[in-house]
CSV table of N, CA, C and O in Angstrom, one decimal:
chain,number,residue,atom,x,y,z
A,288,MET,N,76.1,118.1,122.9
A,288,MET,CA,76.8,116.8,123.2
A,288,MET,C,76.9,116.0,122.0
A,288,MET,O,75.9,115.9,121.2
A,289,PRO,N,78.2,115.5,121.6
A,289,PRO,CA,78.1,114.6,120.4
A,289,PRO,C,77.1,113.4,120.5
A,289,PRO,O,76.8,112.8,121.6
A,290,LYS,N,76.6,112.9,119.3
A,290,LYS,CA,75.9,111.7,119.2
A,290,LYS,C,76.7,110.6,118.5
A,290,LYS,O,77.5,111.0,117.7
A,291,MET,N,76.2,109.4,118.6
A,291,MET,CA,76.8,108.4,117.8
A,291,MET,C,75.6,107.4,117.7
A,291,MET,O,74.6,107.3,118.3
A,292,THR,N,75.7,106.5,116.6
A,292,THR,CA,74.7,105.6,116.4
A,292,THR,C,75.4,104.2,116.4
A,292,THR,O,76.4,103.9,115.9
A,293,PHE,N,74.7,103.4,117.1
A,293,PHE,CA,75.1,101.8,117.2
A,293,PHE,C,73.9,101.1,116.3
A,293,PHE,O,72.8,101.4,116.4
A,294,VAL,N,74.5,100.2,115.3
A,294,VAL,CA,73.6,99.5,114.6
A,294,VAL,C,73.8,98.0,115.3
A,294,VAL,O,74.8,97.5,115.2
A,295,GLU,N,72.6,97.7,115.9
A,295,GLU,CA,72.6,96.3,116.7
A,295,GLU,C,72.7,95.2,115.7
A,295,GLU,O,72.4,95.3,114.6
A,296,ARG,N,72.9,94.0,116.3
A,296,ARG,CA,73.0,92.7,115.7
A,296,ARG,C,71.7,92.5,114.7
A,296,ARG,O,71.9,91.8,113.7
A,297,ASP,N,70.5,92.9,115.1
A,297,ASP,CA,69.4,92.7,114.4
A,297,ASP,C,69.1,93.9,113.3
A,297,ASP,O,68.1,93.9,112.7
A,298,GLY,N,70.0,94.8,113.3
A,298,GLY,CA,70.1,95.9,112.2
A,298,GLY,C,69.2,97.0,112.7
A,298,GLY,O,69.2,98.2,112.2
A,299,THR,N,68.8,97.1,114.1
A,299,THR,CA,68.2,98.3,114.6
A,299,THR,C,69.3,99.4,114.9
A,299,THR,O,70.3,99.0,115.4
A,300,ARG,N,69.0,100.6,114.5
A,300,ARG,CA,69.8,101.7,114.6
A,300,ARG,C,69.5,102.5,115.9
A,300,ARG,O,68.4,102.8,116.2
A,301,ARG,N,70.4,102.8,116.8
A,301,ARG,CA,70.1,103.5,118.1
A,301,ARG,C,71.1,104.8,118.1
A,301,ARG,O,72.4,104.5,118.3
A,302,GLU,N,70.4,105.9,118.0
A,302,GLU,CA,71.4,107.1,118.3
A,302,GLU,C,71.4,107.3,119.8
A,302,GLU,O,70.3,107.4,120.4
A,303,VAL,N,72.5,107.6,120.2
A,303,VAL,CA,72.7,107.9,121.6
A,303,VAL,C,73.5,109.0,122.0
A,303,VAL,O,74.4,109.5,121.1
A,304,ASP,N,73.6,109.8,123.0
A,304,ASP,CA,74.5,110.7,123.6
A,304,ASP,C,75.9,110.0,123.7
A,304,ASP,O,76.0,108.9,124.1
A,305,ALA,N,77.0,110.7,123.2
A,305,ALA,CA,78.3,110.1,123.4
A,305,ALA,C,79.3,111.2,123.9
A,305,ALA,O,79.8,112.0,123.3
A,306,PRO,N,79.2,111.2,125.3
A,306,PRO,CA,79.9,112.2,126.1
A,306,PRO,C,81.4,112.2,125.7
A,306,PRO,O,81.9,111.3,125.4
A,307,LEU,N,81.9,113.6,125.6
A,307,LEU,CA,83.3,113.7,125.2
A,307,LEU,C,84.1,113.0,126.2
A,307,LEU,O,84.0,112.9,127.4
A,308,GLY,N,85.2,112.3,125.5
A,308,GLY,CA,86.2,111.6,126.7
A,308,GLY,C,85.9,110.1,126.9
A,308,GLY,O,86.9,109.5,127.4
A,309,LEU,N,84.6,109.8,126.6
A,309,LEU,CA,84.5,108.3,126.7
A,309,LEU,C,84.7,107.6,125.6
A,309,LEU,O,84.6,108.0,124.5
A,310,SER,N,85.1,106.3,125.8
A,310,SER,CA,85.2,105.4,124.6
A,310,SER,C,83.9,104.9,124.1
A,310,SER,O,82.9,105.0,124.8
A,311,VAL,N,84.0,104.2,123.1
A,311,VAL,CA,82.8,103.8,122.2
A,311,VAL,C,82.3,102.5,123.3
A,311,VAL,O,81.0,102.5,123.4
A,312,LEU,N,83.2,101.9,123.9
A,312,LEU,CA,82.8,100.8,124.9
A,312,LEU,C,82.0,101.4,125.9
A,312,LEU,O,81.1,101.0,126.5
A,313,GLU,N,82.5,102.6,126.6
A,313,GLU,CA,81.8,103.1,127.6
A,313,GLU,C,80.6,103.6,127.4
A,313,GLU,O,79.7,103.7,128.1
A,314,VAL,N,80.5,104.3,126.1
A,314,VAL,CA,79.2,104.9,125.6
A,314,VAL,C,78.2,103.7,125.5
A,314,VAL,O,77.0,103.9,125.8
A,315,ALA,N,78.6,102.7,125.0
A,315,ALA,CA,77.6,101.4,124.9
A,315,ALA,C,77.2,101.0,126.2
A,315,ALA,O,75.9,100.7,126.3
A,316,HIS,N,78.0,100.8,127.2
A,316,HIS,CA,77.6,100.4,128.5
A,316,HIS,C,76.7,101.5,129.1
A,316,HIS,O,75.7,101.1,129.7
A,317,LYS,N,76.9,102.7,128.8
A,317,LYS,CA,76.1,103.8,129.4
A,317,LYS,C,74.6,103.6,128.9
A,317,LYS,O,73.6,104.0,129.7
A,318,HIS,N,74.5,103.2,127.8
A,318,HIS,CA,73.1,103.2,127.1
A,318,HIS,C,72.6,101.7,127.0
A,318,HIS,O,71.6,101.6,126.3
A,319,GLY,N,73.2,100.8,127.8
A,319,GLY,CA,72.7,99.4,127.6
A,319,GLY,C,72.7,98.7,126.3
A,319,GLY,O,71.9,97.7,126.0
A,320,ILE,N,73.7,99.1,125.7
A,320,ILE,CA,74.0,98.2,124.2
A,320,ILE,C,74.9,97.1,124.7
A,320,ILE,O,75.8,97.2,125.5
A,321,ASP,N,74.5,96.1,123.9
A,321,ASP,CA,75.1,94.7,124.2
A,321,ASP,C,76.6,94.6,123.6
A,321,ASP,O,76.6,94.1,122.6
A,322,LEU,N,77.6,95.2,124.1
A,322,LEU,CA,78.8,95.2,123.8
A,322,LEU,C,79.7,94.8,124.9
A,322,LEU,O,79.6,95.4,126.1
A,323,GLU,N,80.2,93.7,124.9
A,323,GLU,CA,80.8,93.1,126.2
A,323,GLU,C,81.9,93.8,126.8
A,323,GLU,O,81.8,94.2,127.9
A,324,GLY,N,83.1,93.8,126.4
A,324,GLY,CA,84.2,94.5,127.1
A,324,GLY,C,84.8,93.6,128.0
A,324,GLY,O,84.8,94.2,129.3
A,325,ALA,N,85.0,92.4,128.0
A,325,ALA,CA,85.4,91.5,129.2
A,325,ALA,C,86.6,92.1,130.0
A,325,ALA,O,86.6,91.8,131.2
A,326,CYS,N,87.5,92.6,129.3
A,326,CYS,CA,88.7,93.0,129.8
A,326,CYS,C,88.8,94.4,130.3
A,326,CYS,O,89.7,94.9,130.9
A,327,GLU,N,87.5,95.2,130.2
A,327,GLU,CA,87.2,96.4,130.9
A,327,GLU,C,88.1,97.4,130.1
A,327,GLU,O,88.6,98.3,130.8
A,328,GLY,N,88.6,97.3,128.8
A,328,GLY,CA,89.3,98.2,128.2
A,328,GLY,C,90.8,98.1,128.2
A,328,GLY,O,91.5,99.1,128.0
A,329,SER,N,91.3,97.1,128.9
A,329,SER,CA,92.7,96.9,129.1
A,329,SER,C,93.5,96.4,127.9
A,329,SER,O,94.5,95.9,128.0
A,330,LEU,N,92.8,96.3,126.7
A,330,LEU,CA,93.4,95.6,125.6
A,330,LEU,C,94.0,94.2,125.7
A,330,LEU,O,94.9,93.8,125.3
A,331,ALA,N,93.1,93.4,126.5
A,331,ALA,CA,93.5,91.9,126.7
A,331,ALA,C,92.4,91.0,126.1
A,331,ALA,O,92.5,89.8,126.4
A,332,CYS,N,91.5,91.5,125.3
A,332,CYS,CA,90.6,90.6,124.7
A,332,CYS,C,90.0,91.5,123.5
A,332,CYS,O,90.4,92.6,123.2
A,333,SER,N,89.0,90.8,122.8
A,333,SER,CA,88.6,91.5,121.5
A,333,SER,C,87.1,91.5,121.6
A,333,SER,O,86.2,91.7,120.7
A,334,THR,N,86.5,91.5,122.8
A,334,THR,CA,85.1,91.3,123.0
A,334,THR,C,84.2,92.6,122.7
A,334,THR,O,83.2,92.8,122.7
A,335,CYS,N,85.0,93.7,122.7
A,335,CYS,CA,84.5,95.1,122.3
A,335,CYS,C,84.5,95.5,120.8
A,335,CYS,O,84.5,96.6,120.5
A,336,HIS,N,84.8,94.3,119.9
A,336,HIS,CA,85.0,94.6,118.6
A,336,HIS,C,83.8,95.3,118.1
A,336,HIS,O,82.7,94.8,118.3
A,337,VAL,N,84.0,96.3,117.3
A,337,VAL,CA,83.0,96.7,116.4
A,337,VAL,C,83.3,97.2,115.1
A,337,VAL,O,84.6,97.1,114.8
A,338,VAL,N,82.3,97.3,114.2
A,338,VAL,CA,82.7,97.6,112.8
A,338,VAL,C,82.5,99.0,112.5
A,338,VAL,O,81.2,99.4,112.6
A,339,ILE,N,83.3,99.7,112.0
A,339,ILE,CA,83.1,101.2,111.9
A,339,ILE,C,82.5,101.3,110.5
A,339,ILE,O,82.9,100.9,109.5
A,340,ASP,N,81.4,102.4,110.5
A,340,ASP,CA,81.0,102.5,109.2
A,340,ASP,C,82.1,103.2,108.4
A,340,ASP,O,82.8,103.9,108.7
A,341,PRO,N,82.3,102.6,107.0
A,341,PRO,CA,83.3,103.0,106.1
A,341,PRO,C,83.5,104.5,106.1
A,341,PRO,O,84.8,105.0,105.9
A,342,GLU,N,82.4,105.3,106.0
A,342,GLU,CA,82.5,106.8,105.9
A,342,GLU,C,83.3,107.3,107.2
A,342,GLU,O,83.9,108.5,106.9
A,343,TRP,N,83.3,106.7,108.2
A,343,TRP,CA,84.0,107.3,109.5
A,343,TRP,C,85.3,106.6,109.6
A,343,TRP,O,86.1,107.2,110.4
A,344,PHE,N,85.7,105.5,109.0
A,344,PHE,CA,86.8,104.8,109.3
A,344,PHE,C,88.1,105.6,109.2
A,344,PHE,O,89.0,105.6,110.1
A,345,ASP,N,88.2,106.3,108.2
A,345,ASP,CA,89.5,107.0,108.0
A,345,ASP,C,89.8,108.3,108.8
A,345,ASP,O,90.6,109.1,108.9
A,346,LYS,N,88.5,108.7,109.6
A,346,LYS,CA,88.7,109.8,110.5
A,346,LYS,C,89.2,109.4,111.9
A,346,LYS,O,89.4,110.2,112.7
A,347,LEU,N,89.2,108.0,112.1
A,347,LEU,CA,89.8,107.6,113.4
A,347,LEU,C,91.4,107.7,113.4
A,347,LEU,O,92.0,107.5,112.4
A,348,ASN,N,91.9,107.9,114.6
A,348,ASN,CA,93.4,107.5,114.7
A,348,ASN,C,93.6,106.1,114.3
A,348,ASN,O,92.8,105.2,114.5
A,349,ALA,N,94.9,105.9,113.7
A,349,ALA,CA,95.2,104.4,113.4
A,349,ALA,C,95.3,103.6,114.8
A,349,ALA,O,95.7,104.1,115.8
A,350,PRO,N,94.9,102.4,114.4
A,350,PRO,CA,95.0,101.4,115.6
A,350,PRO,C,96.4,101.2,116.0
A,350,PRO,O,97.3,101.2,115.3
A,351,SER,N,96.8,101.0,117.3
A,351,SER,CA,98.1,100.6,118.0
A,351,SER,C,98.4,99.3,117.5
A,351,SER,O,97.5,98.4,117.0
A,352,GLU,N,99.5,98.8,117.5
A,352,GLU,CA,100.1,97.4,117.4
A,352,GLU,C,99.3,96.6,118.2
A,352,GLU,O,99.0,95.5,118.1
A,353,ASP,N,99.2,97.0,119.5
A,353,ASP,CA,98.5,96.0,120.5
A,353,ASP,C,96.9,95.8,120.1
A,353,ASP,O,96.6,94.7,120.2
A,354,GLU,N,96.4,96.9,119.6
A,354,GLU,CA,95.1,96.9,119.1
A,354,GLU,C,95.0,95.9,118.0
A,354,GLU,O,94.0,95.0,117.9
A,355,GLU,N,95.9,96.1,117.0
A,355,GLU,CA,95.8,95.2,115.9
A,355,GLU,C,95.9,93.6,116.2
A,355,GLU,O,95.4,92.7,115.7
A,356,ASP,N,97.0,93.4,117.2
A,356,ASP,CA,97.2,92.1,117.5
A,356,ASP,C,95.8,91.5,118.3
A,356,ASP,O,95.4,90.4,118.0
A,357,MET,N,95.1,92.3,119.0
A,357,MET,CA,93.8,91.8,119.5
A,357,MET,C,92.8,91.6,118.6
A,357,MET,O,91.9,90.7,118.5
A,358,LEU,N,92.7,92.5,117.5
A,358,LEU,CA,91.7,92.4,116.6
A,358,LEU,C,91.9,91.1,115.5
A,358,LEU,O,90.9,90.6,115.2
A,359,ASP,N,93.1,90.7,115.6
A,359,ASP,CA,93.4,89.4,115.0
A,359,ASP,C,92.5,88.1,115.5
A,359,ASP,O,92.4,87.3,115.0
A,360,LEU,N,92.2,88.3,116.9
A,360,LEU,CA,91.5,87.3,117.4
A,360,LEU,C,89.9,87.6,117.4
A,360,LEU,O,89.3,86.6,117.8
A,361,ALA,N,89.5,88.7,117.0
A,361,ALA,CA,88.1,89.0,116.9
A,361,ALA,C,87.4,88.1,115.9
A,361,ALA,O,87.8,87.7,114.9
A,362,PHE,N,86.2,87.7,116.4
A,362,PHE,CA,85.3,86.9,115.5
A,362,PHE,C,84.6,87.9,114.5
A,362,PHE,O,84.2,88.9,114.9
A,363,GLY,N,84.5,87.5,113.2
A,363,GLY,CA,83.9,88.1,112.2
A,363,GLY,C,84.6,89.4,111.8
A,363,GLY,O,84.0,90.4,111.4
A,364,LEU,N,85.9,89.4,111.8
A,364,LEU,CA,86.7,90.6,111.4
A,364,LEU,C,86.5,91.2,110.1
A,364,LEU,O,86.3,90.4,109.2
A,365,GLU,N,86.3,92.3,110.0
A,365,GLU,CA,86.0,93.2,108.6
A,365,GLU,C,87.1,94.3,108.5
A,365,GLU,O,87.8,94.6,109.3
A,366,GLU,N,87.0,94.6,107.2
A,366,GLU,CA,88.2,95.6,106.8
A,366,GLU,C,88.2,96.9,107.8
A,366,GLU,O,89.1,97.5,108.1
A,367,THR,N,86.9,97.4,108.4
A,367,THR,CA,86.9,98.5,109.1
A,367,THR,C,86.6,98.1,110.7
A,367,THR,O,86.1,98.8,111.4
A,368,SER,N,87.1,97.0,111.0
A,368,SER,CA,87.0,96.5,112.5
A,368,SER,C,87.9,97.2,113.4
A,368,SER,O,89.0,97.6,113.0
A,369,ARG,N,87.4,97.8,114.5
A,369,ARG,CA,88.2,98.3,115.6
A,369,ARG,C,87.7,97.8,116.9
A,369,ARG,O,86.6,97.1,116.9
A,370,LEU,N,88.5,98.1,118.1
A,370,LEU,CA,88.0,97.8,119.4
A,370,LEU,C,87.4,99.0,119.9
A,370,LEU,O,88.1,100.1,119.9
A,371,GLY,N,86.2,98.9,120.5
A,371,GLY,CA,85.5,100.0,121.1
A,371,GLY,C,86.2,100.7,122.2
A,371,GLY,O,86.1,101.9,122.4
A,372,CYS,N,86.9,99.8,122.9
A,372,CYS,CA,87.8,100.5,124.0
A,372,CYS,C,88.7,101.5,123.7
A,372,CYS,O,89.2,102.3,124.4
A,373,GLN,N,89.2,101.5,122.3
A,373,GLN,CA,90.3,102.2,121.9
A,373,GLN,C,89.9,103.5,120.9
A,373,GLN,O,90.6,104.4,120.7
A,374,ILE,N,88.7,103.8,120.9
A,374,ILE,CA,88.0,104.7,120.2
A,374,ILE,C,87.3,105.8,121.2
A,374,ILE,O,86.4,105.5,121.9
A,375,VAL,N,88.0,107.0,121.5
A,375,VAL,CA,87.7,107.9,122.3
A,375,VAL,C,86.8,109.0,121.7
A,375,VAL,O,87.3,109.6,120.7
A,376,ILE,N,85.8,109.3,122.1
A,376,ILE,CA,84.8,110.4,121.5
A,376,ILE,C,85.4,111.7,121.7
A,376,ILE,O,85.9,112.1,122.9
A,377,ASP,N,85.5,112.4,120.4
A,377,ASP,CA,85.9,113.9,120.7
A,377,ASP,C,84.9,114.5,119.7
A,377,ASP,O,84.2,114.0,119.0
A,378,GLU,N,85.2,115.8,119.6
A,378,GLU,CA,84.2,116.6,118.7
A,378,GLU,C,84.1,116.2,117.4
A,378,GLU,O,83.3,116.3,116.6
A,379,THR,N,85.3,115.7,116.8
A,379,THR,CA,85.3,115.1,115.4
A,379,THR,C,84.5,113.9,115.0
A,379,THR,O,84.2,113.7,113.8
A,380,LEU,N,84.2,113.2,116.1
A,380,LEU,CA,83.5,111.9,115.9
A,380,LEU,C,81.9,112.2,116.2
A,380,LEU,O,81.2,111.2,116.2
A,381,ASP,N,81.5,113.4,116.2
A,381,ASP,CA,79.9,113.7,116.4
A,381,ASP,C,79.3,113.1,115.2
A,381,ASP,O,79.5,113.3,114.1
A,382,GLY,N,78.5,112.0,115.4
A,382,GLY,CA,77.7,111.4,114.4
A,382,GLY,C,78.3,110.0,114.0
A,382,GLY,O,77.8,109.3,113.0
A,383,LEU,N,79.4,109.6,114.6
A,383,LEU,CA,80.0,108.3,114.4
A,383,LEU,C,78.9,107.0,114.3
A,383,LEU,O,78.1,107.2,115.1
A,384,VAL,N,79.1,106.3,113.3
A,384,VAL,CA,78.1,105.1,113.2
A,384,VAL,C,79.0,103.8,113.3
A,384,VAL,O,80.1,103.8,112.7
A,385,VAL,N,78.7,102.8,114.3
A,385,VAL,CA,79.4,101.6,114.5
A,385,VAL,C,78.5,100.4,114.4
A,385,VAL,O,77.2,100.7,115.0
A,386,LYS,N,78.8,99.4,114.0
A,386,LYS,CA,77.9,98.2,113.8
A,386,LYS,C,78.5,97.1,114.6
A,386,LYS,O,79.6,96.9,114.9
A,387,LEU,N,77.6,96.5,115.5
A,387,LEU,CA,78.0,95.4,116.3
A,387,LEU,C,78.2,94.1,115.5
A,387,LEU,O,77.2,93.8,114.6
A,388,PRO,N,79.2,93.5,115.6
A,388,PRO,CA,79.3,92.2,114.8
A,388,PRO,C,78.4,91.0,115.2
A,388,PRO,O,77.7,91.2,116.3
A,389,ALA,N,78.3,90.2,114.4
A,389,ALA,CA,77.4,89.1,114.7
A,389,ALA,C,77.7,88.3,115.9
A,389,ALA,O,76.7,87.7,116.5
A,390,GLY,N,78.9,88.2,116.4
A,390,GLY,CA,79.2,87.5,117.6
A,390,GLY,C,80.5,87.9,118.1
A,390,GLY,O,81.2,88.9,117.5
A,391,THR,N,81.0,87.4,119.3
A,391,THR,CA,82.3,87.6,119.7
A,391,THR,C,83.0,86.5,120.1
A,391,THR,O,82.4,85.4,120.1
A,392,ARG,N,84.3,86.6,120.3
A,392,ARG,CA,85.1,85.4,120.7
A,392,ARG,C,85.9,86.0,122.0
A,392,ARG,O,86.6,86.8,121.8
A,393,ASN,N,85.7,85.5,123.0
A,393,ASN,CA,86.5,85.9,124.2
A,393,ASN,C,87.8,85.1,124.4
A,393,ASN,O,87.7,83.8,125.0
A,394,ALA,N,89.0,85.5,123.8
A,394,ALA,CA,90.2,84.7,124.0
A,394,ALA,C,91.0,85.3,125.1
A,394,ALA,O,92.2,85.1,125.2
A,395,GLN,N,90.3,85.8,126.0
A,395,GLN,CA,91.1,86.4,127.3
A,395,GLN,C,91.5,85.1,128.0
A,395,GLN,O,90.8,84.2,128.4
A,396,GLY,N,92.8,85.3,128.6
A,396,GLY,CA,93.3,83.9,129.2
A,396,GLY,C,93.1,84.1,130.8
A,396,GLY,O,93.0,84.3,131.7
């Protein structure tokens, strides 16, 4: 089974199992990682904002226009920011490293 690492807000690194077909958001919830996901992956908020380790960023599919629009609302946006609900685990992402941002902004209406 693929693995991924979450770097929590305090810098703690947690390696977890990342089942194929689950999103980064779903993997976080499965393991009790503090990643909100207020809209439950429907691309209506930015609360599942994560920062992808630069080594991994170019291995991901490009974000959709809708994801980019939501990312514009994210707190603490960085060059390698993505929404966790839009990254689905496959074999190529075994070892993926993502960092939780310092905070979130829920602009869901």
